[in-house]
């Protein structure tokens, strides 16, 4: 993707701005503010990465874009630029954090892995779906009391 680099003059508008706005589910929001927020996000994290974050968490376009750069700078001091960007990409909700709350971000770094791991994906949904179908289709399991009586293995 188009990686962001600090210290480089910002483009006036990300080429992926329209894609980001198309996927935005909320109505009656100021498109100019949403656009400037997305462009700030793209400047700091890269176009593709910013679009990915909006797809994961559309509310990021409602966050205060003036906090994005100070937060990224604080996290960069603690973890380095690439790790800080990766942390926010895993948990875009961190874009809503105020710069004053970024001083000791170890818990944010660990939490970003948890958030990413628990986010529903096609694979995890398929695994849960197969498990659910195997339990629903196993009448003996349920007639023997299910989980309450140790109703045997659900996969017998």
Tab-separated table of N, CA and C in Angstrom:
chain	number	residue	atom	x	y	z
A	1	UNK	N	0.822	-1.187	0.000
A	1	UNK	CA	0.000	0.000	0.000
A	1	UNK	C	0.859	1.241	0.000
A	2	UNK	N	0.230	2.347	0.070
A	2	UNK	CA	0.894	3.631	0.085
A	2	UNK	C	1.230	3.983	1.529
A	3	UNK	N	2.495	3.720	1.931
A	3	UNK	CA	2.914	3.946	3.312
A	3	UNK	C	3.089	5.427	3.581
A	4	UNK	N	2.672	5.847	4.746
A	4	UNK	CA	2.832	7.244	5.135
A	4	UNK	C	4.269	7.473	5.574
A	5	UNK	N	4.744	8.658	5.321
A	5	UNK	CA	6.061	9.044	5.807
A	5	UNK	C	5.930	10.381	6.493
A	6	UNK	N	6.544	10.477	7.652
A	6	UNK	CA	6.458	11.722	8.397
A	6	UNK	C	7.402	12.743	7.795
A	7	UNK	N	7.017	14.004	7.899
A	7	UNK	CA	7.864	15.076	7.417
A	7	UNK	C	7.675	15.374	5.947
A	8	UNK	N	6.823	14.633	5.268
A	8	UNK	CA	6.565	14.846	3.850
A	8	UNK	C	5.303	15.695	3.735
A	9	UNK	N	5.304	16.625	2.805
A	9	UNK	CA	4.122	17.474	2.629
A	9	UNK	C	2.907	16.608	2.322
A	10	UNK	N	1.817	16.925	2.977
A	10	UNK	CA	0.595	16.134	2.813
A	10	UNK	C	-0.043	16.393	1.458
A	11	UNK	N	-0.597	15.337	0.896
A	11	UNK	CA	-1.384	15.484	-0.325
A	11	UNK	C	-2.674	16.196	0.056
A	12	UNK	N	-3.249	16.953	-0.867
A	12	UNK	CA	-4.492	17.642	-0.520
A	12	UNK	C	-5.620	16.667	-0.209
A	13	UNK	N	-5.663	15.515	-0.878
A	13	UNK	CA	-6.732	14.562	-0.640
A	13	UNK	C	-6.247	13.165	-0.989
A	14	UNK	N	-6.635	12.212	-0.157
A	14	UNK	CA	-6.276	10.825	-0.418
A	14	UNK	C	-7.049	10.311	-1.625
A	15	UNK	N	-6.408	9.509	-2.481
A	15	UNK	CA	-7.135	8.923	-3.606
A	15	UNK	C	-8.215	7.930	-3.157
A	16	UNK	N	-8.179	7.510	-1.907
A	16	UNK	CA	-9.158	6.540	-1.404
A	16	UNK	C	-10.269	7.200	-0.587
A	17	UNK	N	-10.314	8.537	-0.600
A	17	UNK	CA	-11.315	9.255	0.178
A	17	UNK	C	-12.735	8.838	-0.189
A	18	UNK	N	-13.036	8.761	-1.465
A	18	UNK	CA	-14.399	8.391	-1.888
A	18	UNK	C	-14.779	6.997	-1.395
A	19	UNK	N	-13.823	6.054	-1.442
A	19	UNK	CA	-14.088	4.699	-0.945
A	19	UNK	C	-14.414	4.723	0.551
A	20	UNK	N	-13.680	5.545	1.287
A	20	UNK	CA	-13.909	5.630	2.733
A	20	UNK	C	-15.288	6.207	3.022
A	21	UNK	N	-15.672	7.238	2.282
A	21	UNK	CA	-16.968	7.868	2.526
A	21	UNK	C	-18.126	6.972	2.089
A	22	UNK	N	-17.908	6.165	1.045
A	22	UNK	CA	-18.961	5.241	0.590
A	22	UNK	C	-19.298	4.220	1.665
A	23	UNK	N	-18.291	3.790	2.403
A	23	UNK	CA	-18.501	2.775	3.426
A	23	UNK	C	-18.937	3.330	4.764
A	24	UNK	N	-19.093	4.650	4.858
A	24	UNK	CA	-19.452	5.287	6.125
A	24	UNK	C	-20.953	5.133	6.361
A	25	UNK	N	-21.367	4.431	7.426
A	25	UNK	CA	-22.782	4.077	7.597
A	25	UNK	C	-23.657	5.149	8.241
A	26	UNK	N	-23.054	6.175	8.836
A	26	UNK	CA	-23.840	7.152	9.573
A	26	UNK	C	-24.321	8.252	8.640
A	27	UNK	N	-25.480	8.811	8.917
A	27	UNK	CA	-26.029	9.868	8.068
A	27	UNK	C	-25.989	11.195	8.822
A	28	UNK	N	-26.218	12.261	8.094
A	28	UNK	CA	-26.296	13.607	8.659
A	28	UNK	C	-24.995	14.079	9.304
A	29	UNK	N	-23.873	13.530	8.906
A	29	UNK	CA	-22.589	14.026	9.388
A	29	UNK	C	-21.996	14.945	8.328
A	30	UNK	N	-21.195	15.883	8.759
A	30	UNK	CA	-20.578	16.862	7.880
A	30	UNK	C	-19.509	16.181	7.012
A	31	UNK	N	-19.801	16.056	5.720
A	31	UNK	CA	-18.879	15.364	4.805
A	31	UNK	C	-17.524	16.062	4.729
A	32	UNK	N	-17.500	17.381	4.901
A	32	UNK	CA	-16.228	18.109	4.863
A	32	UNK	C	-15.352	17.698	6.038
A	33	UNK	N	-15.955	17.594	7.233
A	33	UNK	CA	-15.196	17.174	8.408
A	33	UNK	C	-14.749	15.714	8.261
A	34	UNK	N	-15.645	14.848	7.783
A	34	UNK	CA	-15.278	13.443	7.570
A	34	UNK	C	-14.110	13.337	6.599
A	35	UNK	N	-14.157	14.140	5.540
A	35	UNK	CA	-13.105	14.111	4.524
A	35	UNK	C	-11.774	14.570	5.105
A	36	UNK	N	-11.795	15.665	5.865
A	36	UNK	CA	-10.530	16.156	6.414
A	36	UNK	C	-9.972	15.176	7.444
A	37	UNK	N	-10.862	14.521	8.203
A	37	UNK	CA	-10.409	13.514	9.166
A	37	UNK	C	-9.755	12.344	8.441
A	38	UNK	N	-10.387	11.867	7.365
A	38	UNK	CA	-9.801	10.754	6.619
A	38	UNK	C	-8.461	11.161	6.012
A	39	UNK	N	-8.374	12.362	5.458
A	39	UNK	CA	-7.119	12.809	4.852
A	39	UNK	C	-5.995	12.907	5.876
A	40	UNK	N	-6.318	13.322	7.105
A	40	UNK	CA	-5.307	13.361	8.169
A	40	UNK	C	-4.862	11.940	8.520
A	41	UNK	N	-5.814	11.042	8.585
A	41	UNK	CA	-5.509	9.645	8.861
A	41	UNK	C	-4.608	9.067	7.768
A	42	UNK	N	-4.931	9.348	6.513
A	42	UNK	CA	-4.132	8.857	5.383
A	42	UNK	C	-2.735	9.465	5.390
A	43	UNK	N	-2.624	10.719	5.790
A	43	UNK	CA	-1.311	11.379	5.849
A	43	UNK	C	-0.399	10.676	6.854
A	44	UNK	N	-0.963	10.281	7.994
A	44	UNK	CA	-0.160	9.702	9.071
A	44	UNK	C	0.075	8.202	8.940
A	45	UNK	N	-0.897	7.487	8.350
A	45	UNK	CA	-0.834	6.025	8.337
A	45	UNK	C	-0.741	5.419	6.946
A	46	UNK	N	-1.015	6.194	5.903
A	46	UNK	CA	-1.034	5.670	4.538
A	46	UNK	C	-2.463	5.503	4.065
A	47	UNK	N	-2.670	5.627	2.764
A	47	UNK	CA	-4.016	5.583	2.189
A	47	UNK	C	-4.717	4.251	2.442
A	48	UNK	N	-4.060	3.159	2.074
A	48	UNK	CA	-4.665	1.819	2.228
A	48	UNK	C	-4.941	1.509	3.692
A	49	UNK	N	-3.982	1.861	4.556
A	49	UNK	CA	-4.131	1.578	5.976
A	49	UNK	C	-5.293	2.376	6.563
A	50	UNK	N	-5.408	3.648	6.151
A	50	UNK	CA	-6.508	4.491	6.643
A	50	UNK	C	-7.859	3.921	6.207
A	51	UNK	N	-7.952	3.503	4.949
A	51	UNK	CA	-9.194	2.907	4.468
A	51	UNK	C	-9.523	1.637	5.248
A	52	UNK	N	-8.512	0.822	5.511
A	52	UNK	CA	-8.714	-0.398	6.299
A	52	UNK	C	-9.238	-0.096	7.694
A	53	UNK	N	-8.710	0.955	8.325
A	53	UNK	CA	-9.167	1.325	9.665
A	53	UNK	C	-10.615	1.810	9.629
A	54	UNK	N	-10.986	2.550	8.600
A	54	UNK	CA	-12.370	3.033	8.486
A	54	UNK	C	-13.320	1.864	8.253
A	55	UNK	N	-12.873	0.865	7.494
A	55	UNK	CA	-13.725	-0.311	7.269
A	55	UNK	C	-13.932	-1.096	8.568
A	56	UNK	N	-12.887	-1.177	9.394
A	56	UNK	CA	-12.986	-1.883	10.676
A	56	UNK	C	-13.844	-1.091	11.658
A	57	UNK	N	-13.610	0.212	11.722
A	57	UNK	CA	-14.256	1.063	12.724
A	57	UNK	C	-14.639	2.405	12.092
A	58	UNK	N	-15.802	2.459	11.422
A	58	UNK	CA	-16.201	3.692	10.726
A	58	UNK	C	-16.256	4.931	11.626
A	59	UNK	N	-16.481	4.726	12.920
A	59	UNK	CA	-16.571	5.876	13.837
A	59	UNK	C	-15.297	6.695	13.890
A	60	UNK	N	-14.163	6.156	13.426
A	60	UNK	CA	-12.923	6.935	13.494
A	60	UNK	C	-13.050	8.250	12.739
A	61	UNK	N	-13.950	8.294	11.756
A	61	UNK	CA	-14.133	9.542	11.013
A	61	UNK	C	-14.830	10.611	11.855
A	62	UNK	N	-15.390	10.220	12.987
A	62	UNK	CA	-16.017	11.181	13.911
A	62	UNK	C	-15.036	11.664	14.975
A	63	UNK	N	-13.874	11.033	15.078
A	63	UNK	CA	-12.908	11.385	16.115
A	63	UNK	C	-12.235	12.718	15.790
A	64	UNK	N	-11.611	13.318	16.795
A	64	UNK	CA	-10.930	14.603	16.646
A	64	UNK	C	-9.587	14.379	15.954
A	65	UNK	N	-9.506	14.752	14.691
A	65	UNK	CA	-8.296	14.524	13.894
A	65	UNK	C	-7.097	15.291	14.431
A	66	UNK	N	-7.330	16.335	15.203
A	66	UNK	CA	-6.208	17.102	15.760
A	66	UNK	C	-5.434	16.291	16.795
A	67	UNK	N	-6.027	15.219	17.308
A	67	UNK	CA	-5.341	14.359	18.275
A	67	UNK	C	-4.482	13.290	17.589
A	68	UNK	N	-4.737	13.003	16.315
A	68	UNK	CA	-4.067	11.884	15.648
A	68	UNK	C	-2.549	12.020	15.670
A	69	UNK	N	-2.038	13.162	15.222
A	69	UNK	CA	-0.585	13.317	15.125
A	69	UNK	C	0.105	13.347	16.486
A	70	UNK	N	-0.408	14.117	17.485
A	70	UNK	CA	0.249	14.077	18.800
A	70	UNK	C	0.251	12.677	19.421
A	71	UNK	N	-0.828	11.928	19.238
A	71	UNK	CA	-0.872	10.557	19.765
A	71	UNK	C	0.149	9.681	19.062
A	72	UNK	N	0.191	9.768	17.732
A	72	UNK	CA	1.154	8.954	16.982
A	72	UNK	C	2.588	9.310	17.386
A	73	UNK	N	2.861	10.577	17.596
A	73	UNK	CA	4.206	10.981	18.025
A	73	UNK	C	4.562	10.383	19.382
A	74	UNK	N	3.614	10.397	20.310
A	74	UNK	CA	3.851	9.826	21.631
A	74	UNK	C	4.103	8.321	21.538
A	75	UNK	N	3.257	7.638	20.774
A	75	UNK	CA	3.434	6.190	20.625
A	75	UNK	C	4.716	5.868	19.871
A	76	UNK	N	5.107	6.711	18.931
A	76	UNK	CA	6.349	6.498	18.184
A	76	UNK	C	7.556	6.598	19.114
A	77	UNK	N	7.524	7.546	20.049
A	77	UNK	CA	8.612	7.661	21.029
A	77	UNK	C	8.726	6.385	21.858
A	78	UNK	N	7.600	5.758	22.140
A	78	UNK	CA	7.604	4.569	22.993
A	78	UNK	C	7.927	3.283	22.239
A	79	UNK	N	7.426	3.163	20.999
A	79	UNK	CA	7.513	1.876	20.298
A	79	UNK	C	8.236	1.940	18.953
A	80	UNK	N	8.459	3.134	18.414
A	80	UNK	CA	8.949	3.272	17.042
A	80	UNK	C	7.756	3.458	16.111
A	81	UNK	N	7.979	4.105	14.969
A	81	UNK	CA	6.885	4.471	14.069
A	81	UNK	C	6.111	3.262	13.551
A	82	UNK	N	6.814	2.244	13.041
A	82	UNK	CA	6.104	1.101	12.447
A	82	UNK	C	5.251	0.359	13.465
A	83	UNK	N	5.791	0.140	14.670
A	83	UNK	CA	5.020	-0.574	15.697
A	83	UNK	C	3.837	0.263	16.164
A	84	UNK	N	4.020	1.588	16.268
A	84	UNK	CA	2.926	2.464	16.686
A	84	UNK	C	1.812	2.455	15.637
A	85	UNK	N	2.183	2.539	14.366
A	85	UNK	CA	1.174	2.501	13.303
A	85	UNK	C	0.456	1.156	13.282
A	86	UNK	N	1.198	0.075	13.472
A	86	UNK	CA	0.591	-1.262	13.466
A	86	UNK	C	-0.385	-1.420	14.633
A	87	UNK	N	-0.034	-0.845	15.799
A	87	UNK	CA	-0.910	-0.927	16.969
A	87	UNK	C	-2.255	-0.264	16.671
A	88	UNK	N	-2.213	0.918	16.065
A	88	UNK	CA	-3.455	1.637	15.768
A	88	UNK	C	-4.230	0.929	14.659
A	89	UNK	N	-3.524	0.340	13.712
A	89	UNK	CA	-4.196	-0.399	12.639
A	89	UNK	C	-4.958	-1.600	13.226
A	90	UNK	N	-4.379	-2.264	14.232
A	90	UNK	CA	-5.062	-3.402	14.873
A	90	UNK	C	-6.268	-2.937	15.676
A	91	UNK	N	-6.162	-1.753	16.299
A	91	UNK	CA	-7.245	-1.238	17.138
A	91	UNK	C	-7.492	0.231	16.806
A	92	UNK	N	-8.236	0.495	15.727
A	92	UNK	CA	-8.489	1.880	15.333
A	92	UNK	C	-9.212	2.708	16.389
A	93	UNK	N	-9.829	2.068	17.360
A	93	UNK	CA	-10.457	2.801	18.446
A	93	UNK	C	-9.479	3.675	19.215
A	94	UNK	N	-8.188	3.343	19.137
A	94	UNK	CA	-7.169	4.157	19.801
A	94	UNK	C	-7.088	5.563	19.217
A	95	UNK	N	-7.629	5.754	18.025
A	95	UNK	CA	-7.629	7.092	17.432
A	95	UNK	C	-8.508	8.050	18.227
A	96	UNK	N	-9.357	7.543	19.089
A	96	UNK	CA	-10.205	8.376	19.923
A	96	UNK	C	-9.552	8.793	21.229
A	97	UNK	N	-8.312	8.355	21.453
A	97	UNK	CA	-7.604	8.663	22.687
A	97	UNK	C	-7.073	10.095	22.644
A	98	UNK	N	-7.123	10.764	23.792
A	98	UNK	CA	-6.545	12.103	23.891
A	98	UNK	C	-5.038	11.978	24.086
A	99	UNK	N	-4.266	12.894	23.522
A	99	UNK	CA	-2.800	12.808	23.635
A	99	UNK	C	-2.308	12.714	25.080
A	100	UNK	N	-3.021	13.325	26.018
A	100	UNK	CA	-2.590	13.285	27.422
A	100	UNK	C	-2.666	11.877	28.018
A	101	UNK	N	-3.370	10.970	27.352
A	101	UNK	CA	-3.539	9.610	27.881
A	101	UNK	C	-2.619	8.588	27.212
A	102	UNK	N	-1.627	9.055	26.463
A	102	UNK	CA	-0.770	8.130	25.714
A	102	UNK	C	0.597	7.921	26.351
A	103	UNK	N	0.824	8.501	27.518
A	103	UNK	CA	2.159	8.486	28.118
A	103	UNK	C	2.700	7.075	28.358
A	104	UNK	N	1.907	6.194	28.960
A	104	UNK	CA	2.345	4.826	29.220
A	104	UNK	C	1.418	3.897	28.447
A	105	UNK	N	1.822	3.575	27.232
A	105	UNK	CA	0.908	2.897	26.304
A	105	UNK	C	1.127	1.394	26.210
A	106	UNK	N	1.858	0.803	27.153
A	106	UNK	CA	2.071	-0.652	27.083
A	106	UNK	C	0.747	-1.403	27.055
A	107	UNK	N	-0.209	-0.994	27.883
A	107	UNK	CA	-1.496	-1.695	27.900
A	107	UNK	C	-2.233	-1.511	26.576
A	108	UNK	N	-2.068	-0.356	25.937
A	108	UNK	CA	-2.688	-0.141	24.620
A	108	UNK	C	-2.086	-1.076	23.584
A	109	UNK	N	-0.775	-1.283	23.666
A	109	UNK	CA	-0.104	-2.175	22.710
A	109	UNK	C	-0.628	-3.596	22.888
A	110	UNK	N	-0.657	-4.087	24.139
A	110	UNK	CA	-1.146	-5.440	24.379
A	110	UNK	C	-2.627	-5.555	24.021
A	111	UNK	N	-3.386	-4.555	24.395
A	111	UNK	CA	-4.817	-4.558	24.105
A	111	UNK	C	-5.118	-4.588	22.622
A	112	UNK	N	-4.250	-3.968	21.818
A	112	UNK	CA	-4.489	-3.956	20.372
A	112	UNK	C	-4.439	-5.369	19.792
A	113	UNK	N	-3.580	-6.219	20.364
A	113	UNK	CA	-3.532	-7.616	19.908
A	113	UNK	C	-4.808	-8.358	20.294
A	114	UNK	N	-5.312	-8.099	21.505
A	114	UNK	CA	-6.538	-8.750	21.969
A	114	UNK	C	-7.717	-8.328	21.097
A	115	UNK	N	-7.820	-7.013	20.839
A	115	UNK	CA	-8.918	-6.501	20.018
A	115	UNK	C	-8.876	-7.134	18.626
A	116	UNK	N	-7.681	-7.189	18.039
A	116	UNK	CA	-7.558	-7.770	16.695
A	116	UNK	C	-7.906	-9.257	16.702
A	117	UNK	N	-7.499	-9.974	17.755
A	117	UNK	CA	-7.759	-11.417	17.818
A	117	UNK	C	-9.242	-11.714	18.002
A	118	UNK	N	-9.952	-10.843	18.696
A	118	UNK	CA	-11.360	-11.096	18.974
A	118	UNK	C	-12.297	-10.551	17.898
A	119	UNK	N	-11.754	-9.778	16.968
A	119	UNK	CA	-12.590	-9.218	15.890
A	119	UNK	C	-13.088	-10.363	15.017
A	120	UNK	N	-14.376	-10.410	14.734
A	120	UNK	CA	-14.892	-11.501	13.901
A	120	UNK	C	-14.245	-11.490	12.512
A	121	UNK	N	-13.810	-12.647	12.095
A	121	UNK	CA	-13.249	-12.804	10.751
A	121	UNK	C	-13.998	-13.950	10.082
A	122	UNK	N	-13.911	-14.059	8.776
A	122	UNK	CA	-14.592	-15.174	8.110
A	122	UNK	C	-14.159	-16.537	8.644
A	123	UNK	N	-12.895	-16.677	9.002
A	123	UNK	CA	-12.400	-17.967	9.502
A	123	UNK	C	-12.983	-18.259	10.882
A	124	UNK	N	-12.920	-17.267	11.802
A	124	UNK	CA	-13.444	-17.530	13.141
A	124	UNK	C	-14.956	-17.756	13.100
A	125	UNK	N	-15.649	-17.021	12.244
A	125	UNK	CA	-17.090	-17.237	12.109
A	125	UNK	C	-17.394	-18.632	11.567
A	126	UNK	N	-16.585	-19.118	10.646
A	126	UNK	CA	-16.778	-20.463	10.093
A	126	UNK	C	-16.550	-21.527	11.168
A	127	UNK	N	-15.508	-21.349	11.977
A	127	UNK	CA	-15.223	-22.315	13.047
A	127	UNK	C	-16.383	-22.363	14.035
A	128	UNK	N	-16.861	-21.180	14.470
A	128	UNK	CA	-17.989	-21.146	15.404
A	128	UNK	C	-19.251	-21.712	14.765
A	129	UNK	N	-19.449	-21.446	13.478
A	129	UNK	CA	-20.618	-21.970	12.773
A	129	UNK	C	-20.624	-23.482	12.714
A	130	UNK	N	-19.462	-24.080	12.417
A	130	UNK	CA	-19.356	-25.542	12.357
A	130	UNK	C	-19.606	-26.140	13.743
A	131	UNK	N	-19.037	-25.526	14.772
A	131	UNK	CA	-19.256	-26.012	16.132
A	131	UNK	C	-20.734	-25.929	16.507
A	132	UNK	N	-21.360	-24.803	16.193
A	132	UNK	CA	-22.774	-24.631	16.506
A	132	UNK	C	-23.631	-25.658	15.771
A	133	UNK	N	-23.356	-25.860	14.493
A	133	UNK	CA	-24.126	-26.848	13.724
A	133	UNK	C	-23.928	-28.255	14.265
A	134	UNK	N	-22.708	-28.578	14.693
A	134	UNK	CA	-22.476	-29.921	15.230
A	134	UNK	C	-23.241	-30.118	16.543
A	135	UNK	N	-23.345	-29.053	17.343
A	135	UNK	CA	-24.098	-29.156	18.588
A	135	UNK	C	-25.597	-29.218	18.329
A	136	UNK	N	-26.073	-28.391	17.400
A	136	UNK	CA	-27.503	-28.376	17.101
A	136	UNK	C	-27.960	-29.693	16.485
A	137	UNK	N	-27.105	-30.303	15.696
A	137	UNK	CA	-27.467	-31.539	15.010
A	137	UNK	C	-27.285	-32.787	15.853
A	138	UNK	N	-26.776	-32.668	17.057
A	138	UNK	CA	-26.507	-33.818	17.906
A	138	UNK	C	-27.592	-33.921	18.976
A	139	UNK	N	-28.690	-34.577	18.617
A	139	UNK	CA	-29.842	-34.660	19.514
A	139	UNK	C	-29.499	-35.386	20.815
A	140	UNK	N	-28.653	-36.415	20.754
A	140	UNK	CA	-28.282	-37.139	21.977
A	140	UNK	C	-27.609	-36.212	22.986
A	141	UNK	N	-26.786	-35.331	22.496
A	141	UNK	CA	-26.091	-34.384	23.369
A	141	UNK	C	-27.111	-33.561	24.159
A	142	UNK	N	-28.124	-33.074	23.478
A	142	UNK	CA	-29.111	-32.214	24.132
A	142	UNK	C	-30.078	-33.018	25.004
A	143	UNK	N	-30.509	-34.206	24.553
A	143	UNK	CA	-31.443	-34.986	25.365
A	143	UNK	C	-30.774	-35.545	26.612
A	144	UNK	N	-29.454	-35.670	26.583
A	144	UNK	CA	-28.712	-36.126	27.768
A	144	UNK	C	-28.377	-34.970	28.707
A	145	UNK	N	-28.890	-33.776	28.449
A	145	UNK	CA	-28.671	-32.660	29.364
A	145	UNK	C	-27.683	-31.630	28.871
A	146	UNK	N	-27.155	-31.805	27.686
A	146	UNK	CA	-26.228	-30.810	27.141
A	146	UNK	C	-25.007	-30.622	28.006
A	147	UNK	N	-24.616	-29.399	28.172
A	147	UNK	CA	-23.415	-29.089	28.938
A	147	UNK	C	-23.619	-29.304	30.426
A	148	UNK	N	-24.863	-29.299	30.894
A	148	UNK	CA	-25.137	-29.359	32.328
A	148	UNK	C	-24.851	-30.727	32.925
A	149	UNK	N	-25.039	-31.782	32.159
A	149	UNK	CA	-24.791	-33.134	32.657
A	149	UNK	C	-23.529	-33.727	32.048
A	150	UNK	N	-22.687	-32.899	31.503
A	150	UNK	CA	-21.511	-33.429	30.826
A	150	UNK	C	-21.948	-34.331	29.703
A	151	UNK	N	-23.009	-33.947	28.981
A	151	UNK	CA	-23.706	-34.733	27.988
A	151	UNK	C	-22.855	-35.410	26.930
A	152	UNK	N	-21.662	-35.786	27.269
A	152	UNK	CA	-20.823	-36.478	26.295
A	152	UNK	C	-20.181	-35.497	25.335
A	153	UNK	N	-19.442	-36.013	24.414
A	153	UNK	CA	-18.757	-35.171	23.443
A	153	UNK	C	-19.762	-34.685	22.404
A	154	UNK	N	-19.749	-33.409	22.089
A	154	UNK	CA	-20.694	-32.893	21.078
A	154	UNK	C	-20.352	-33.390	19.674
A	155	UNK	N	-19.189	-33.979	19.517
A	155	UNK	CA	-18.767	-34.375	18.174
A	155	UNK	C	-18.819	-35.899	17.979
A	156	UNK	N	-19.595	-36.611	18.790
A	156	UNK	CA	-19.668	-38.072	18.651
A	156	UNK	C	-20.442	-38.462	17.427
